[in-house]
Coordinates of C-alpha atoms in Angstrom, one line a residue:
X1 CA 10.9 -12.4 -13.6
X2 CA 8.9 -14.5 -11.2
X3 CA 5.7 -12.6 -10.0
X4 CA 6.1 -14.2 -6.6
X5 CA 9.5 -12.9 -5.7
X6 CA 9.9 -11.5 -2.2
X7 CA 12.0 -8.5 -1.8
X8 CA 13.6 -7.0 1.3
X9 CA 11.0 -4.3 1.4
X10 CA 8.0 -6.8 1.6
X11 CA 8.2 -7.5 5.4
X12 CA 8.1 -3.8 6.1
X13 CA 5.2 -3.3 3.8
X14 CA 3.4 -6.2 5.4
X15 CA 4.1 -4.6 8.8
X16 CA 2.6 -1.3 7.6
X17 CA -0.5 -3.1 6.4
X18 CA -0.9 -5.0 9.6
X19 CA -0.7 -1.8 11.5
X20 CA -3.4 -0.3 9.2
X21 CA -5.5 -3.4 9.7
X22 CA -5.4 -2.8 13.5
X23 CA -6.3 0.9 13.0
X24 CA -9.2 -0.1 10.8
X25 CA -10.5 -2.5 13.5
X26 CA -10.3 0.4 15.9
X27 CA -12.3 2.6 13.6
X28 CA -15.0 0.0 13.4
X29 CA -15.1 -0.1 17.2
X30 CA -15.3 3.6 17.2
X31 CA -18.4 3.5 14.9
X32 CA -20.0 0.8 17.1
X33 CA -19.3 2.9 20.2
X34 CA -21.0 5.9 18.7
X35 CA -17.8 8.1 18.7
X36 CA -18.0 11.5 17.1
X37 CA -17.8 11.5 13.3
X38 CA -14.9 13.9 13.2
X39 CA -12.8 11.5 15.3
X40 CA -13.8 8.6 13.1
X41 CA -12.9 10.5 9.9
X42 CA -9.5 11.4 11.4
X43 CA -8.7 7.8 12.1
X44 CA -10.0 6.7 8.7
X45 CA -7.7 9.2 7.1
X46 CA -4.8 7.7 9.0
X47 CA -5.7 4.2 7.8
X48 CA -6.1 5.5 4.2
X49 CA -2.6 7.2 4.3
X50 CA -1.0 4.0 5.8
X51 CA -2.4 1.9 2.9
X52 CA -1.4 4.5 0.4
X53 CA 2.2 4.6 1.7
X54 CA 2.3 0.8 1.6
X55 CA 1.0 0.7 -2.0
X56 CA 3.6 3.3 -3.1
X57 CA 6.4 1.5 -1.4
X58 CA 5.4 -1.8 -3.1
X59 CA 5.1 -0.1 -6.6
X60 CA 8.4 1.7 -6.2
X61 CA 10.1 -1.5 -5.1
X62 CA 8.7 -3.3 -8.1
X63 CA 9.9 -0.6 -10.4
X64 CA 13.4 -0.7 -8.8
X65 CA 13.8 -4.4 -8.8
X66 CA 11.5 -6.2 -11.2
X67 CA 11.5 -4.2 -14.4
X68 CA 14.0 -6.1 -16.5
X69 CA 12.1 -7.0 -19.7
X70 CA 13.8 -4.4 -21.9
X71 CA 12.9 -0.8 -22.6
X72 CA 9.6 -1.3 -24.4
X73 CA 8.3 -3.9 -21.9
X74 CA 9.4 -1.7 -19.0
X75 CA 7.7 1.4 -20.3
X76 CA 4.4 -0.5 -20.9
X77 CA 4.6 -2.0 -17.4
X78 CA 5.3 1.4 -15.8
X79 CA 2.4 2.9 -17.7
X80 CA 0.2 0.1 -16.3
X81 CA 1.5 0.7 -12.8
X82 CA 0.7 4.4 -12.9
X83 CA -3.0 3.8 -12.7
X84 CA -2.4 2.5 -9.1
X85 CA -0.6 5.6 -8.0

């Protein structure tokens, strides 16, 4: 299958990542402003979780829609993908 296929989930994933990008910019501004470390850590955690959710959604979408190379190929690709989860 073409590696550059766009799926219906991709716009939503991109939206999540753009939101995370905005949060990350806010975290940088918090650091520059000298905000308390606990507040910064909380916001960094939110960014981390947003990126993690986007990654999981992308991998699950790939498993659901792109693995069509036959059982042995699919198992190898799933094993390769698990290192990202």
